[in-house]
GROMACS .gro file of C-alpha atoms in nm:
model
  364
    1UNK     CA    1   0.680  -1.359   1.504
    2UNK     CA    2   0.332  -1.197   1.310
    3UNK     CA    3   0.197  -1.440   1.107
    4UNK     CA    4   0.179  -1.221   0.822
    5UNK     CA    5   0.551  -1.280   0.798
    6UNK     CA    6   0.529  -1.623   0.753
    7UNK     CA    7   0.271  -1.532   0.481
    8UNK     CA    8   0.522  -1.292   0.294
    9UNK     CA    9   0.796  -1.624   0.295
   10UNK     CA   10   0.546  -1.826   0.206
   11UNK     CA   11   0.405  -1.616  -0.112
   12UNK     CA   12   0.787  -1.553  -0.157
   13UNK     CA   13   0.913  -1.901  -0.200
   14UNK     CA   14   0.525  -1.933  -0.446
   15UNK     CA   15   0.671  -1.702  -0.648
   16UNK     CA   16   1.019  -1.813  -0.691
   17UNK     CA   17   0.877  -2.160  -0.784
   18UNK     CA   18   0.632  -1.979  -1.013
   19UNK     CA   19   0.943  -1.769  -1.167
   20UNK     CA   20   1.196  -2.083  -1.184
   21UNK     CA   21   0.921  -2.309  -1.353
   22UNK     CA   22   0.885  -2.003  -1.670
   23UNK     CA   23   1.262  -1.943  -1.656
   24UNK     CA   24   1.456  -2.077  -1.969
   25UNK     CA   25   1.761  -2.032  -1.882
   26UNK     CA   26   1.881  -2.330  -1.682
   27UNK     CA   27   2.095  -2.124  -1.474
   28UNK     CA   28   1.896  -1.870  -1.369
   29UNK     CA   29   1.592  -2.125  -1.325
   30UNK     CA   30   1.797  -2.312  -1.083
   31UNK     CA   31   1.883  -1.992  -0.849
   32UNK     CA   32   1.505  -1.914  -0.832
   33UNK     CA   33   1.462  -2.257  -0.717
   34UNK     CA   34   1.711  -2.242  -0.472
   35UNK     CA   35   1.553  -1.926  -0.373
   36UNK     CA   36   1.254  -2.083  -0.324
   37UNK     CA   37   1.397  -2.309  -0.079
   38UNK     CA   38   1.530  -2.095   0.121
   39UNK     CA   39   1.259  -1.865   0.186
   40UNK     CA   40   1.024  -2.176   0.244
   41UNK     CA   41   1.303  -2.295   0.494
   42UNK     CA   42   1.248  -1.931   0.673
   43UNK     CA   43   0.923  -1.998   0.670
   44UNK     CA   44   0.907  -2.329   0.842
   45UNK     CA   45   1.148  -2.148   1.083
   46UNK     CA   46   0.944  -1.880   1.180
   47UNK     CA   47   0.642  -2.109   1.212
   48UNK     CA   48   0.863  -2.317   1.506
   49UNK     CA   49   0.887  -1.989   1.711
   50UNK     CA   50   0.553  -2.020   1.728
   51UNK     CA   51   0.557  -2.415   1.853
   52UNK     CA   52   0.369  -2.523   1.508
   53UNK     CA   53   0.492  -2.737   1.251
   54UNK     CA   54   0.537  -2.754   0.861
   55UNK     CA   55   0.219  -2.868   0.788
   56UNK     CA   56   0.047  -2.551   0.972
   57UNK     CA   57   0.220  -2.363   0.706
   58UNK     CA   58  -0.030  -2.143   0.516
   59UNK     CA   59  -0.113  -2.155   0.176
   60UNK     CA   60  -0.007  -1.883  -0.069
   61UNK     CA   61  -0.193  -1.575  -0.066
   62UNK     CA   62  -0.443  -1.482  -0.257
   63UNK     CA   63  -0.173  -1.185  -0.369
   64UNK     CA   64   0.020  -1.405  -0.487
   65UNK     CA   65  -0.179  -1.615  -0.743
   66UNK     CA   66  -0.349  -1.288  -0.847
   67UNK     CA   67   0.103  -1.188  -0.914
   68UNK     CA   68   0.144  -1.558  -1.069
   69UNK     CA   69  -0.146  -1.458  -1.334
   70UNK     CA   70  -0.068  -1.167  -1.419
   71UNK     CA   71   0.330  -1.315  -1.470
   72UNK     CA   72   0.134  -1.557  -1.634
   73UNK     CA   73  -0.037  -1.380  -1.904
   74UNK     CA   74   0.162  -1.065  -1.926
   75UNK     CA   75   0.526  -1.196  -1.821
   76UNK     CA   76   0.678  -1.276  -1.504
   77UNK     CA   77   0.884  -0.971  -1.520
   78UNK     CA   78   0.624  -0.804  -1.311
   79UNK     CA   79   0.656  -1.077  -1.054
   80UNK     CA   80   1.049  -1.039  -1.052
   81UNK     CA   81   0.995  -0.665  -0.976
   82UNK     CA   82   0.736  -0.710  -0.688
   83UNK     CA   83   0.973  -0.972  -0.570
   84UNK     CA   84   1.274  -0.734  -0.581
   85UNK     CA   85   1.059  -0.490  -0.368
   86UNK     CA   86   0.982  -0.747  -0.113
   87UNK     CA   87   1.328  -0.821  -0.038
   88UNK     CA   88   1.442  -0.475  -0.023
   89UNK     CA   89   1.121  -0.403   0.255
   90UNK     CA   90   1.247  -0.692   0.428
   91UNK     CA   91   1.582  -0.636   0.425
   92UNK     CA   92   1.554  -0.277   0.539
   93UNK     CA   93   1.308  -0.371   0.814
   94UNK     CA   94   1.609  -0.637   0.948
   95UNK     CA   95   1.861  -0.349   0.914
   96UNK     CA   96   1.672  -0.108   1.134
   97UNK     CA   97   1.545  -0.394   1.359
   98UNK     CA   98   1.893  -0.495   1.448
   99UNK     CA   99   2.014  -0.133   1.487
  100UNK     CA  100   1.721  -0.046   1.699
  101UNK     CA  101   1.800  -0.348   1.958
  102UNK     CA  102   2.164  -0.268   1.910
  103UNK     CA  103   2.222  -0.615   1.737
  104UNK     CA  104   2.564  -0.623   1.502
  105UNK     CA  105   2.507  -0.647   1.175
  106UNK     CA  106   2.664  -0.934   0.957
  107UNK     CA  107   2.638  -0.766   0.632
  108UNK     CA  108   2.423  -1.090   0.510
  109UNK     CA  109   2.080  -0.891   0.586
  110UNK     CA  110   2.079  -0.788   0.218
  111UNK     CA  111   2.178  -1.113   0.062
  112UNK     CA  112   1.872  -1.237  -0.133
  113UNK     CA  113   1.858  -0.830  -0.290
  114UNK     CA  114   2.193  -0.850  -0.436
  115UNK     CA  115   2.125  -1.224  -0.540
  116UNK     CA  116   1.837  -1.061  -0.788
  117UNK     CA  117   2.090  -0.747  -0.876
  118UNK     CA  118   2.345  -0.971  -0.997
  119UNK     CA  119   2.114  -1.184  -1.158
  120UNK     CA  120   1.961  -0.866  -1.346
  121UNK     CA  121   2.259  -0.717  -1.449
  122UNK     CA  122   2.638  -1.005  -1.406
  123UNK     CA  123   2.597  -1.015  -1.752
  124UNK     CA  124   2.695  -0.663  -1.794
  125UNK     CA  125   2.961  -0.655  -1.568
  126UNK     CA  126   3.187  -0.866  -1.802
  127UNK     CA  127   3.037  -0.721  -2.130
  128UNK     CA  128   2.894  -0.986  -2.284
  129UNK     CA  129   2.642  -0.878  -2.633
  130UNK     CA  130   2.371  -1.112  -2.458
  131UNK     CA  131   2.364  -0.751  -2.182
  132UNK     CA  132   2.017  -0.713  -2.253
  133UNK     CA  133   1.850  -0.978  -2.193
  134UNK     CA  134   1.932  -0.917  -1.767
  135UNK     CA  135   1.931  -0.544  -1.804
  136UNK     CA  136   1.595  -0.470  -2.002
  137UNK     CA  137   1.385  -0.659  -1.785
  138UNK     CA  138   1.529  -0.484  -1.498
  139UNK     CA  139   1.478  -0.141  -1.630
  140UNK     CA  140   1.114  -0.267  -1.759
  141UNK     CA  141   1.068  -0.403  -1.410
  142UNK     CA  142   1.166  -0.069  -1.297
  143UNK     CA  143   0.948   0.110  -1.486
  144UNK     CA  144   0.634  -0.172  -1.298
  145UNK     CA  145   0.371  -0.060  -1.634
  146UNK     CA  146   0.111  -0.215  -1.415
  147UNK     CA  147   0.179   0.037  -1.117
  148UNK     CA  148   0.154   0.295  -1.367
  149UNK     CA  149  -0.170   0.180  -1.515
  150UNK     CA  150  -0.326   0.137  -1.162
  151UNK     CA  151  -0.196   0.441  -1.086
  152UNK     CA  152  -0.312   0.658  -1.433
  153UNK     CA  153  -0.638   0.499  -1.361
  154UNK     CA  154  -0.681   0.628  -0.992
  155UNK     CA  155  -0.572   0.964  -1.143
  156UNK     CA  156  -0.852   0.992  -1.392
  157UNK     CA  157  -1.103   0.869  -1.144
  158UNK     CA  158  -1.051   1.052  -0.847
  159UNK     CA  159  -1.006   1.419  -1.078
  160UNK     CA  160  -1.326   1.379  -1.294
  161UNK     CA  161  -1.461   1.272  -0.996
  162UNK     CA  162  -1.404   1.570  -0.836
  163UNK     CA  163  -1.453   1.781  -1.095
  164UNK     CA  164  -1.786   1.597  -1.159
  165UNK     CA  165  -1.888   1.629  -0.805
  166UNK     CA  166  -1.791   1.999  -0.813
  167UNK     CA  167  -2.001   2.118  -1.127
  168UNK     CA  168  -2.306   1.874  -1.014
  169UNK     CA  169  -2.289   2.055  -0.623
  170UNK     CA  170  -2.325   2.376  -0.843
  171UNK     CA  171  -2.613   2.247  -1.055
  172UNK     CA  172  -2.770   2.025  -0.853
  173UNK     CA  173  -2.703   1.748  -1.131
  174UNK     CA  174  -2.892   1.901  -1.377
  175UNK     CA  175  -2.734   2.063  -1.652
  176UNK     CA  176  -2.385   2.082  -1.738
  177UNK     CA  177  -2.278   1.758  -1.554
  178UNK     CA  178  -2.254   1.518  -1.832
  179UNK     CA  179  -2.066   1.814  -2.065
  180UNK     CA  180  -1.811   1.847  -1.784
  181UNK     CA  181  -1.723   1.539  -1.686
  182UNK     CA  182  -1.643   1.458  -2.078
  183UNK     CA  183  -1.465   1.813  -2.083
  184UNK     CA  184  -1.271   1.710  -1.796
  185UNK     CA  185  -1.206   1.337  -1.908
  186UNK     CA  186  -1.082   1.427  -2.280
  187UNK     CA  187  -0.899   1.753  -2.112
  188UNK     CA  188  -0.728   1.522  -1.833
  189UNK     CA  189  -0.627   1.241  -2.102
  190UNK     CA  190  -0.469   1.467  -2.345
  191UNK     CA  191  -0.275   1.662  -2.032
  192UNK     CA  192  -0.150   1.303  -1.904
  193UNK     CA  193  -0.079   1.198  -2.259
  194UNK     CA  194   0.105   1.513  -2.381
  195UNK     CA  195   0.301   1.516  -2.080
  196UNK     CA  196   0.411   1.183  -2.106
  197UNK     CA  197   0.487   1.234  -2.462
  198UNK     CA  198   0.746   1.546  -2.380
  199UNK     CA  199   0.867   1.332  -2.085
  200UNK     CA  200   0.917   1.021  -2.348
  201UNK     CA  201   1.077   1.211  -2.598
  202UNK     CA  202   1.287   1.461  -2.418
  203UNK     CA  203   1.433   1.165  -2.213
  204UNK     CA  204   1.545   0.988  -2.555
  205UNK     CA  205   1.652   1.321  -2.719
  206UNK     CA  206   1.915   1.362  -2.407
  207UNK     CA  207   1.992   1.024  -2.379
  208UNK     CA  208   2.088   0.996  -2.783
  209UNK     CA  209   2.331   1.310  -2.742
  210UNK     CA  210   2.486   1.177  -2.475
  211UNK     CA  211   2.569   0.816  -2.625
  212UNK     CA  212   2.662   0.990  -2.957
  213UNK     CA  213   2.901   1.218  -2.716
  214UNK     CA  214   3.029   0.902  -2.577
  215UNK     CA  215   3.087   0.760  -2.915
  216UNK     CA  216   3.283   1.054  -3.010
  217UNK     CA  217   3.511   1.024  -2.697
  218UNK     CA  218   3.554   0.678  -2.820
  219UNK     CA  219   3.655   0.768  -3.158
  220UNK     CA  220   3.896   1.006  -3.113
  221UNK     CA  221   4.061   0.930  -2.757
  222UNK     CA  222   4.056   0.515  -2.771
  223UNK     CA  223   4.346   0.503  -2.486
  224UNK     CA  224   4.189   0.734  -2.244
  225UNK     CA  225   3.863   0.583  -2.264
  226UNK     CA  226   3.994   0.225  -2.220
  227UNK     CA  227   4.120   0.342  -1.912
  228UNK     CA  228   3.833   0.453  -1.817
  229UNK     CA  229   3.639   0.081  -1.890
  230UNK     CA  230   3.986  -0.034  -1.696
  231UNK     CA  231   3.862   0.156  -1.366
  232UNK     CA  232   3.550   0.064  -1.414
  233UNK     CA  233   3.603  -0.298  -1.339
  234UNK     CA  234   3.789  -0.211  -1.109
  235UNK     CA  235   3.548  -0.048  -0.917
  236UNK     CA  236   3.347  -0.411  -0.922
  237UNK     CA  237   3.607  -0.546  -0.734
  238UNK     CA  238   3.842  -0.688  -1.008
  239UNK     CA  239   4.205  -0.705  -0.988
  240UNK     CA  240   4.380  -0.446  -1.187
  241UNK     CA  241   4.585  -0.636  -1.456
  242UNK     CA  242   4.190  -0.872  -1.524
  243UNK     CA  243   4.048  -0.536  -1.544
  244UNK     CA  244   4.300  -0.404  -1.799
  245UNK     CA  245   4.271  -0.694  -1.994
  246UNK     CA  246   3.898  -0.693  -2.018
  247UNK     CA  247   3.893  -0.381  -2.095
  248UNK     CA  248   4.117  -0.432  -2.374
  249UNK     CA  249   3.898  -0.718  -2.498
  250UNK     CA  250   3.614  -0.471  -2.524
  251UNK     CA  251   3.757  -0.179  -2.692
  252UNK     CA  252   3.835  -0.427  -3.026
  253UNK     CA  253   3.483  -0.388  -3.084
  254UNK     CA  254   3.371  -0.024  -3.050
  255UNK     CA  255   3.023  -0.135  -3.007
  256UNK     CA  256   3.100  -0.342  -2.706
  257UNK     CA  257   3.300  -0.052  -2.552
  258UNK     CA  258   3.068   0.152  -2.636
  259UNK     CA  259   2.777  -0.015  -2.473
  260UNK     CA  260   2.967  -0.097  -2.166
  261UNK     CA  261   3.036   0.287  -2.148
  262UNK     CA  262   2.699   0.399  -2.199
  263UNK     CA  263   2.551   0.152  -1.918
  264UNK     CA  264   2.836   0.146  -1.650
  265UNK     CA  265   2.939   0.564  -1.695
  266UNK     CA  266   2.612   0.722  -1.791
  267UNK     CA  267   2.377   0.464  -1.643
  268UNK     CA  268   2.174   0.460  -1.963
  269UNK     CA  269   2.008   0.176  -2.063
  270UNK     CA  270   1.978   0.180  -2.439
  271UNK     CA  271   1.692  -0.066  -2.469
  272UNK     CA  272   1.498   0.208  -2.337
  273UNK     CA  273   1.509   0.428  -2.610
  274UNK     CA  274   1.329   0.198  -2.817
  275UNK     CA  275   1.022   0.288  -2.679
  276UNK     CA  276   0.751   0.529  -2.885
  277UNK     CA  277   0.668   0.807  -2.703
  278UNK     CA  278   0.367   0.801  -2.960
  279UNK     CA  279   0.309   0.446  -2.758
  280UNK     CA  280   0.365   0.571  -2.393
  281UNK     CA  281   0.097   0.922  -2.489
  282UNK     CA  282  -0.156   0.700  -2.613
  283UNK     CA  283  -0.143   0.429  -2.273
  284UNK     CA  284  -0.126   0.713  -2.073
  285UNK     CA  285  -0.453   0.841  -2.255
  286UNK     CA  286  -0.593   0.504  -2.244
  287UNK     CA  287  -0.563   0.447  -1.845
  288UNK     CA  288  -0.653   0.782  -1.746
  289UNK     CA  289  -0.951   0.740  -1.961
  290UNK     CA  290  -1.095   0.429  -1.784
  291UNK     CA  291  -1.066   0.593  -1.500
  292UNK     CA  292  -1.199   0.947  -1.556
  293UNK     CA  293  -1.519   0.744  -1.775
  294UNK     CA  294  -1.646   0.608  -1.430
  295UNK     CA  295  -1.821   0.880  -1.284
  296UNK     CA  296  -1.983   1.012  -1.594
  297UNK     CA  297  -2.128   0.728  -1.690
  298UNK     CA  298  -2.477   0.752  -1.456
  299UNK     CA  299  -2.552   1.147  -1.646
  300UNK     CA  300  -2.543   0.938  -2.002
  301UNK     CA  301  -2.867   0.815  -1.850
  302UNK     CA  302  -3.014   1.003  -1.581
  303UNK     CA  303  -2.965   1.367  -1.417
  304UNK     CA  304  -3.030   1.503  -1.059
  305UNK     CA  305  -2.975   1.340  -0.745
  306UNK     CA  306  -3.012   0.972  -0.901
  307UNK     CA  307  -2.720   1.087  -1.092
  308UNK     CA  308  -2.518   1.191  -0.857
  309UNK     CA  309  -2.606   0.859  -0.641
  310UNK     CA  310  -2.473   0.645  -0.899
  311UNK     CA  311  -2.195   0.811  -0.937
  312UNK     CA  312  -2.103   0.838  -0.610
  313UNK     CA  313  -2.166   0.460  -0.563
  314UNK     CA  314  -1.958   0.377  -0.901
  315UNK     CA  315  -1.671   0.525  -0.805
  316UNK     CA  316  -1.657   0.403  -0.508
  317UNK     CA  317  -1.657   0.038  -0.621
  318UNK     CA  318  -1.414   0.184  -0.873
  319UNK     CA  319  -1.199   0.331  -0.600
  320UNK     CA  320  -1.204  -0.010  -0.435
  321UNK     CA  321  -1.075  -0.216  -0.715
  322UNK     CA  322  -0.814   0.077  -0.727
  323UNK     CA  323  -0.714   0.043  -0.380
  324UNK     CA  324  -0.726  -0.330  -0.372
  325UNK     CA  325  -0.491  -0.361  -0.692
  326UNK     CA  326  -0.256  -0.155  -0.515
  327UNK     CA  327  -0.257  -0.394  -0.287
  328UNK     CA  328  -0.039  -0.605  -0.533
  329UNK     CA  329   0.303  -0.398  -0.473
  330UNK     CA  330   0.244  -0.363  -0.083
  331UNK     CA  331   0.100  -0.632   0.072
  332UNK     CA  332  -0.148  -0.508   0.293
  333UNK     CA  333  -0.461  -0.589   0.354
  334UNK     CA  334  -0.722  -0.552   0.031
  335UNK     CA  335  -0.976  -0.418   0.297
  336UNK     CA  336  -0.784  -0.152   0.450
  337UNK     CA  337  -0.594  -0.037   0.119
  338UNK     CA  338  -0.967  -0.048  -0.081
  339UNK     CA  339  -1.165   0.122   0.169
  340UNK     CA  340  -0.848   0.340   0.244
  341UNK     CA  341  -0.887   0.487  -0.121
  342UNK     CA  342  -1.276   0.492  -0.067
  343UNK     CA  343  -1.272   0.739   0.192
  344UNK     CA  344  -1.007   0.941   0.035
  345UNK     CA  345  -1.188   0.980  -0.277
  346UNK     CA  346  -1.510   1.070  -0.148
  347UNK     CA  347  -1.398   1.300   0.095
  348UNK     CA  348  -1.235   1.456  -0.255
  349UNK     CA  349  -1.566   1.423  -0.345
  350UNK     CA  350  -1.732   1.577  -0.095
  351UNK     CA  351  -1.545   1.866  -0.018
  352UNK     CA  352  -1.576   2.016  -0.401
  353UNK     CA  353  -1.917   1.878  -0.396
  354UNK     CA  354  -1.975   2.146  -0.140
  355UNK     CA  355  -1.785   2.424  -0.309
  356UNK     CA  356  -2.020   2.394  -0.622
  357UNK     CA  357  -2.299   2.431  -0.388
  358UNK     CA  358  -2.165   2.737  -0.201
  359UNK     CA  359  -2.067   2.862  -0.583
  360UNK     CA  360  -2.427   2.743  -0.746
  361UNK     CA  361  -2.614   2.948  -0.427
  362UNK     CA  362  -2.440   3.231  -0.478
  363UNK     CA  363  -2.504   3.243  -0.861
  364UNK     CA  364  -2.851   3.241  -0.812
   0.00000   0.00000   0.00000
């Protein structure tokens, strides 16, 4: 047993704690509790196969405090999503471990995964108004807005980056440089943002038709689209004449029925569509902005080879912090995924670097 798997139960049952002690809901605190238990109890079980005891447990990670502050500050819906990934990892590592040894499986591998599905989403499953509260965090979860603004940042840093590197090979950091790298900046941020704007907007657009197509299905064929809700339970599992009468229940409020429809048939969250595209443009701008700022900065105050020295060494500390935040949904080492995105980036770097030379020779 690799001690870094008793670290990943460890920082698991941290975080459970962490997420039952900010849950309101009694109900749902006492699960993550529970939760925490148990993965503390795997913990302490792993740590006998090595002949140690419960008090040679490790301490959480420094992962996982860095997860518990962000949850903190910013809402522990980012910590339920990292959690969700764990347990999917770990669950799909046990399922290929057992098939590679040829060990039956007990269908239990995947237990602790569908504990946080139904936890996410039981509520809509019966059709209760209070769907949302579950369901949004999922999808927000899903959605992990701090992936995407370590991510948008590592975009705008490693392409002006480039780009910098590129037009400073050609010039030999003298002219041009600083003009570029804002050219490319503003010219990246806009892309990003415009993009995500269409991909915002469109999504809603389609979305809206079909719920209003679903609405219209509702209005004028009520019978064949309580059937439909019918078979849908049914497909959870539920008996037949249960599923008939729930779906009954629904369809005397068309809004019910129809949100049930939307979410279980179309698979479309409509707390999504609340969302400003205006919004999702402008963070997009915003992120890829911090990033794509980094390597300019040294030619606001300095040309040549200086120049190009700082920038080389700022983005790579930038690259770094990049790396190591991404650290966050993985797991792995903050060395190895930092200097990882180091060497990637500056061989980037590097390689248009030398392009703008070969281009700047030639022009002369």
């Amino acid at each position: 047993m690799r001690q870094s798997s008793i670290q990943t139960e460890v920082d698991a049952s941290y975080l459970y704690q962490k997420l039952a002690e900010n849950e309101t809901d009694q109900a749902i605190a006492s699960v993550f509790a529970k939760m925490s238990e148990i993965e503390k109890g795997h913990a302490i079980a792993f740590l006998k196969t090595l002949n140690l005891e419960a008090k040679d447990m490790p301490a959480p990670s420094r992962r996982a405090k860095i997860l518990n502050t962000i949850g903190r500050y910013f809402g522990y819906d980012y910590v339920l999503g990292v959690l969700m990934d764990t347990e999917k990892s770990i669950s799909n590592a046990l399922l290929l471990a057992k098939k590679k040894n040829n060990i039956p499986i007990q269908g239990n591998e995947s237990n602790h995964v569908k504990i946080l599905r139904n936890i996410l989403d039981t509520e809509a499953k019966v059709g209760s108004k209070a769907i949302t509260k579950f369901e949004s965090r999922h999808r927000s979860v899903g959605g992990n807005a701090l992936r995407a603004a370590v991510l948008g940042g590592n975009d705008g840093l490693v392409s002006n980056f480039s780009l910098v590197m590129g037009v400073a090979g050609a010039s030999d950091g003298q002219s041009g440089v600083l003009v570029a790298g804002l050219a490319g900046l503003l010219a990246g941020a806009l892309s990003m943002a415009l993009g995500e704007w269409i991909s915002v907007k469109s999504s809603q657009e389609l979305y809206e038709n079909q719920m209003q197509l679903e609405m219209d299905e509702l209005e004028t064929n009520p019978e064949g689209e309580m059937q439909e809700l019918s078979l849908i339970y049914q497909s959870k599992g539920i008996e037949k004449d249960q599923a008939e009468k729930m779906a009954a229940e629904a369809m005397k409020d068309t809004s019910v029925a129809h949100q049930i429809l939307v979410e279980e048939e179309l698979g479309i969250n409509p707390e999504e569509l609340k969302g400003s595209a205006m919004e999702a443009a402008l963070y997009s701008f915003v992120l890829f902005g911090i990033g794509a700022v980094i390597p300019v900065i040294p030619f606001f105050f300095t040309n040549g080879f200086k120049a190009i020295l700082y920038s080389a060494m700022l983005s790579a500390i930038g690259l770094f912090g990049i790396g190591s935040a991404i650290t966050l949904f993985t797991g792995k080492s903050v060395w190895f995924s930092g200097m990882r995105q180091v060497v990637f980036g500056l061989l980037a770097a590097a390689i248009t670097f030398g392009i703008g030379k070969i281009i700047g020779v030639s022009l002369e």
